[in-house]
Amino acid sequence: MSGRVPAESAKINELANGLRAGHRAALARAITLIESRRADHQAAARELVQALLPRTGKAIRVGITGSPGVGKSTTIDTLGMYLIERGHQVAVLAVDPSSARSGGSILGDKTRMAKLAASDHAYIRPSPSSGTLGGVAAKTREAMLLCEASGFDVVLVETVGIGQSETAVSDMTDFFLALMLPGAGDELQGIKKGLVELADMIAINKADGDNIKRANIAAADYRGALHILSPRSEHWQPPVVTYSALTGTGIAELWQKVQDHRNAMMASGEFASRRREQQVKWMWSMLENRMMARLRSDAAMRAKVRKIETEVAEGRIAAALAAETIAELLQ
Ligand code: GDP
């Protein structure tokens, strides 16, 4: 890229080579670079992602959501090990915007996925804690590309059951899996919240021991509810399955559904069109993030915007004129 000093480009090259060779330390360093807020780091990160782009896009990208306690980490641990035993390389990422406030994400924490954390074929990265959901999602998307370039062929992106972050994760994955607990009633809330419009499958966890019967009842309730909603794709009716992350029962069937979905989407052409739409949407959301970042980072601009904001609040300037004035500041 123009304006880069050769030494920096050489460093990026070296990092890219280490990453392509599958070195875990290079991958970790590259993701740290992406997560950095420093302008020079961000420029280097863009260069790095661009250089690695031809090696990205081949992984199966699965989003996983569910309320705390539903068994996300246990599921990822069990599913991840199941996939590794079948020759896959599994990356686990997380989108948890609340980590920006709390100072740390519990999602994607290695201690929650003990077996996977000990495997040479897995890479676990907690959520970046960089402010807005848009910022967190953008960094996770780029981390996903780096993982793919580094040889991971399954990427699991975990998120908590709150609306906006679920949409963000669904926008960066091919398959969106909603985990639920046995015992209907409360859980059917998910249907109302619109989660089901995003979910490609509902999986009821903890279907073991005394819970099996309740899990089957919940599954029947969800099937009934899904039946009356129009599915997200005309080529896929979201299934409802039961499984146990603790015993592993039903994990193979769960993964089979992910593959069935992929095959159906590939055959209909929807896989390619969804990926294309996602890329374009990413571009716009990154542009939005950058423009907002500029408005916030420049002190003089921040002061002007604040003044305009006050004038709008006090009814002295119309919102439309104010927006126009701010847009002009960005030119
Ligand atoms: P998360 O907060 O969604 O990540 O949930 P965890 O994976 O930490 O699980 C929450 C609790 O549920 C833990 O005590 C797990 O041991 C338990 N749990 C997870 N999966 C199962 C399961 O399949 N069966 C049973 N009986 N318990 C489970």
CSV table of C-alpha atoms in Angstrom, one decimal, residues 21 37 47 60 65 82 98 141 227 233 240 244 260:
chain,number,residue,atom,x,y,z
A,21,ALA,CA,1.6,-21.8,7.7
A,37,ARG,CA,-7.5,1.0,17.9
A,47,GLU,CA,-3.3,-4.7,4.5
A,60,ILE,CA,-18.4,-23.7,7.5
A,65,THR,CA,-26.9,-18.3,20.5
A,82,TYR,CA,-16.7,-34.3,17.7
A,98,SER,CA,-21.5,-6.2,27.0
A,141,ARG,CA,-15.7,-10.9,11.2
A,227,HIS,CA,-45.0,-24.5,11.5
A,233,SER,CA,-35.6,-19.6,3.1
A,240,VAL,CA,-36.1,-28.8,15.9
A,244,SER,CA,-27.3,-33.6,25.3
A,260,ASP,CA,-27.9,-30.8,5.1
